[in-house]
Amino acid sequence: MGERFDIVLAMEVVEHVADMPLFVKRCAEMVEPGGLMIAATLNRTMKSFALAIVGAEYVLRWLPRGTHRWDKFVTPDELEIAMERAVCAPPTSAA
């Protein structure tokens, strides 16, 4: 097994990976026993579509068009299931 860390952060990347459950599992494998994994991602809502895609990519042009795919956004339930299957404690949702 590779390196392990007290804290593993997956911030604003979860919605960009090809296999979200596998990504979460690999992140969880890097957490030391008693450590902490924190994930932040865009929730799949109409608000996130409007702000992250329409607003940030098309109106404000902060990001290149196509940076986000709404179907790849992750709901809190989907993230919780992936974390539970990866043997992490359920996430605290700020959604």
C-alpha atoms as an extended CHARMM CRD file, in Angstrom:
* protein
*
        95  EXT
         1         1  MET       CA              0.0000000000        0.0000000000        0.0000000000  PROA      1               0.0000000000
         2         2  GLY       CA              1.1210000000        3.5850000000       -0.6700000000  PROA      2               0.0000000000
         3         3  GLU       CA              1.4140000000        6.5450000000        1.6280000000  PROA      3               0.0000000000
         4         4  ARG       CA             -1.2580000000        7.2920000000        4.2180000000  PROA      4               0.0000000000
         5         5  PHE       CA             -2.2610000000       10.6620000000        5.5960000000  PROA      5               0.0000000000
         6         6  ASP       CA             -4.0860000000       12.0660000000        8.6050000000  PROA      6               0.0000000000
         7         7  ILE       CA             -6.2880000000       14.1440000000        6.3030000000  PROA      7               0.0000000000
         8         8  VAL       CA             -7.2200000000       13.5250000000        2.6650000000  PROA      8               0.0000000000
         9         9  LEU       CA             -9.0080000000       16.3290000000        0.8120000000  PROA      9               0.0000000000
        10        10  ALA       CA            -10.9690000000       15.8460000000       -2.4080000000  PROA      10              0.0000000000
        11        11  MET       CA            -12.1050000000       19.3880000000       -3.0540000000  PROA      11              0.0000000000
        12        12  GLU       CA            -14.0300000000       20.2580000000       -6.2220000000  PROA      12              0.0000000000
        13        13  VAL       CA            -12.6270000000       17.2760000000       -8.1220000000  PROA      13              0.0000000000
        14        14  VAL       CA            -15.1640000000       14.5130000000       -7.4490000000  PROA      14              0.0000000000
        15        15  GLU       CA            -17.4350000000       15.6900000000      -10.2790000000  PROA      15              0.0000000000
        16        16  HSD       CA            -14.5820000000       15.4400000000      -12.7910000000  PROA      16              0.0000000000
        17        17  VAL       CA            -13.4440000000       11.8320000000      -12.3090000000  PROA      17              0.0000000000
        18        18  ALA       CA            -14.4540000000        8.9690000000      -14.5920000000  PROA      18              0.0000000000
        19        19  ASP       CA            -15.3900000000        6.5530000000      -11.7800000000  PROA      19              0.0000000000
        20        20  MET       CA            -16.5400000000        8.4290000000       -8.6730000000  PROA      20              0.0000000000
        21        21  PRO       CA            -16.9720000000        5.3790000000       -6.3800000000  PROA      21              0.0000000000
        22        22  LEU       CA            -13.4940000000        4.1140000000       -7.2890000000  PROA      22              0.0000000000
        23        23  PHE       CA            -11.9930000000        7.5670000000       -6.7640000000  PROA      23              0.0000000000
        24        24  VAL       CA            -13.5870000000        7.8190000000       -3.3040000000  PROA      24              0.0000000000
        25        25  LYS       CA            -12.3600000000        4.3090000000       -2.4620000000  PROA      25              0.0000000000
        26        26  ARG       CA             -8.7860000000        5.1690000000       -3.4660000000  PROA      26              0.0000000000
        27        27  CYS       CA             -8.9180000000        8.3850000000       -1.4290000000  PROA      27              0.0000000000
        28        28  ALA       CA            -10.2470000000        6.4680000000        1.5850000000  PROA      28              0.0000000000
        29        29  GLU       CA             -7.3730000000        3.9740000000        1.2730000000  PROA      29              0.0000000000
        30        30  MET       CA             -4.9450000000        6.8530000000        1.8280000000  PROA      30              0.0000000000
        31        31  VAL       CA             -6.5030000000        7.8890000000        5.1580000000  PROA      31              0.0000000000
        32        32  GLU       CA             -4.6320000000        6.8180000000        8.2900000000  PROA      32              0.0000000000
        33        33  PRO       CA             -6.7540000000        4.9190000000       10.8300000000  PROA      33              0.0000000000
        34        34  GLY       CA             -8.5360000000        7.5980000000       12.8290000000  PROA      34              0.0000000000
        35        35  GLY       CA             -7.8760000000       10.1070000000       10.0480000000  PROA      35              0.0000000000
        36        36  LEU       CA            -10.2810000000       12.2750000000        8.1340000000  PROA      36              0.0000000000
        37        37  MET       CA            -11.4120000000       12.4570000000        4.5200000000  PROA      37              0.0000000000
        38        38  ILE       CA            -13.1760000000       15.5990000000        3.3470000000  PROA      38              0.0000000000
        39        39  ALA       CA            -14.8990000000       15.8430000000       -0.0320000000  PROA      39              0.0000000000
        40        40  ALA       CA            -16.4960000000       18.9150000000       -1.5640000000  PROA      40              0.0000000000
        41        41  THR       CA            -18.3160000000       18.7150000000       -4.8520000000  PROA      41              0.0000000000
        42        42  LEU       CA            -21.1360000000       20.2650000000       -6.8140000000  PROA      42              0.0000000000
        43        43  ASN       CA            -24.5810000000       18.8990000000       -6.0010000000  PROA      43              0.0000000000
        44        44  ARG       CA            -26.6720000000       17.9450000000       -9.0390000000  PROA      44              0.0000000000
        45        45  THR       CA            -29.3660000000       20.6310000000       -8.7530000000  PROA      45              0.0000000000
        46        46  MET       CA            -30.7970000000       23.2070000000      -11.1020000000  PROA      46              0.0000000000
        47        47  LYS       CA            -29.0520000000       25.8810000000       -9.0280000000  PROA      47              0.0000000000
        48        48  SER       CA            -25.6500000000       24.2590000000       -9.5980000000  PROA      48              0.0000000000
        49        49  PHE       CA            -26.3940000000       23.9880000000      -13.3140000000  PROA      49              0.0000000000
        50        50  ALA       CA            -27.2830000000       27.6660000000      -13.4610000000  PROA      50              0.0000000000
        51        51  LEU       CA            -24.2990000000       28.8600000000      -11.4210000000  PROA      51              0.0000000000
        52        52  ALA       CA            -21.4650000000       26.4780000000      -12.3340000000  PROA      52              0.0000000000
        53        53  ILE       CA            -22.2330000000       25.8490000000      -15.9750000000  PROA      53              0.0000000000
        54        54  VAL       CA            -24.3060000000       28.7180000000      -17.3190000000  PROA      54              0.0000000000
        55        55  GLY       CA            -22.8690000000       31.3740000000      -15.0010000000  PROA      55              0.0000000000
        56        56  ALA       CA            -19.2060000000       30.4020000000      -14.6240000000  PROA      56              0.0000000000
        57        57  GLU       CA            -18.6320000000       28.8930000000      -18.0810000000  PROA      57              0.0000000000
        58        58  TYR       CA            -20.9020000000       30.8470000000      -20.4370000000  PROA      58              0.0000000000
        59        59  VAL       CA            -21.7800000000       34.1920000000      -18.8400000000  PROA      59              0.0000000000
        60        60  LEU       CA            -18.7300000000       35.1110000000      -16.7500000000  PROA      60              0.0000000000
        61        61  ARG       CA            -16.2950000000       32.9220000000      -18.7310000000  PROA      61              0.0000000000
        62        62  TRP       CA            -14.3330000000       32.0940000000      -15.5740000000  PROA      62              0.0000000000
        63        63  LEU       CA            -13.9220000000       28.5170000000      -16.8230000000  PROA      63              0.0000000000
        64        64  PRO       CA            -13.6040000000       27.0300000000      -20.2980000000  PROA      64              0.0000000000
        65        65  ARG       CA            -16.8950000000       25.8330000000      -21.7570000000  PROA      65              0.0000000000
        66        66  GLY       CA            -17.3220000000       22.1390000000      -21.1250000000  PROA      66              0.0000000000
        67        67  THR       CA            -15.3580000000       22.1370000000      -17.8460000000  PROA      67              0.0000000000
        68        68  HSD       CA            -18.4120000000       20.7240000000      -16.0820000000  PROA      68              0.0000000000
        69        69  ARG       CA            -20.9800000000       18.1380000000      -17.0940000000  PROA      69              0.0000000000
        70        70  TRP       CA            -24.1590000000       18.3760000000      -15.0470000000  PROA      70              0.0000000000
        71        71  ASP       CA            -24.7200000000       14.6160000000      -15.2430000000  PROA      71              0.0000000000
        72        72  LYS       CA            -21.3550000000       14.1390000000      -13.4630000000  PROA      72              0.0000000000
        73        73  PHE       CA            -22.3600000000       16.3450000000      -10.5120000000  PROA      73              0.0000000000
        74        74  VAL       CA            -22.7650000000       14.2390000000       -7.3720000000  PROA      74              0.0000000000
        75        75  THR       CA            -25.7180000000       14.3110000000       -4.9990000000  PROA      75              0.0000000000
        76        76  PRO       CA            -25.0820000000       14.0850000000       -1.2550000000  PROA      76              0.0000000000
        77        77  ASP       CA            -26.7300000000       10.6330000000       -1.2280000000  PROA      77              0.0000000000
        78        78  GLU       CA            -24.4480000000        9.3560000000       -4.0050000000  PROA      78              0.0000000000
        79        79  LEU       CA            -21.3660000000       10.6520000000       -2.1830000000  PROA      79              0.0000000000
        80        80  GLU       CA            -22.5560000000        9.1510000000        1.1010000000  PROA      80              0.0000000000
        81        81  ILE       CA            -23.0800000000        5.7360000000       -0.5070000000  PROA      81              0.0000000000
        82        82  ALA       CA            -19.6280000000        5.8480000000       -2.1260000000  PROA      82              0.0000000000
        83        83  MET       CA            -18.0230000000        6.8240000000        1.1820000000  PROA      83              0.0000000000
        84        84  GLU       CA            -19.8640000000        4.1350000000        3.1330000000  PROA      84              0.0000000000
        85        85  ARG       CA            -18.7990000000        1.5010000000        0.6070000000  PROA      85              0.0000000000
        86        86  ALA       CA            -15.2240000000        2.7750000000        0.9250000000  PROA      86              0.0000000000
        87        87  VAL       CA            -15.5450000000        2.2750000000        4.6960000000  PROA      87              0.0000000000
        88        88  CYS       CA            -15.6250000000        5.9630000000        5.5920000000  PROA      88              0.0000000000
        89        89  ALA       CA            -17.9640000000        7.5510000000        8.0800000000  PROA      89              0.0000000000
        90        90  PRO       CA            -20.9490000000        9.1930000000        6.3720000000  PROA      90              0.0000000000
        91        91  PRO       CA            -20.2720000000       12.7640000000        5.2600000000  PROA      91              0.0000000000
        92        92  THR       CA            -21.6800000000       15.8240000000        6.9170000000  PROA      92              0.0000000000
        93        93  SER       CA            -23.7070000000       17.6100000000        4.2680000000  PROA      93              0.0000000000
        94        94  ALA       CA            -23.6390000000       21.3550000000        3.8330000000  PROA      94              0.0000000000
        95        95  ALA       CA            -25.9800000000       21.1600000000        0.8400000000  PROA      95              0.0000000000
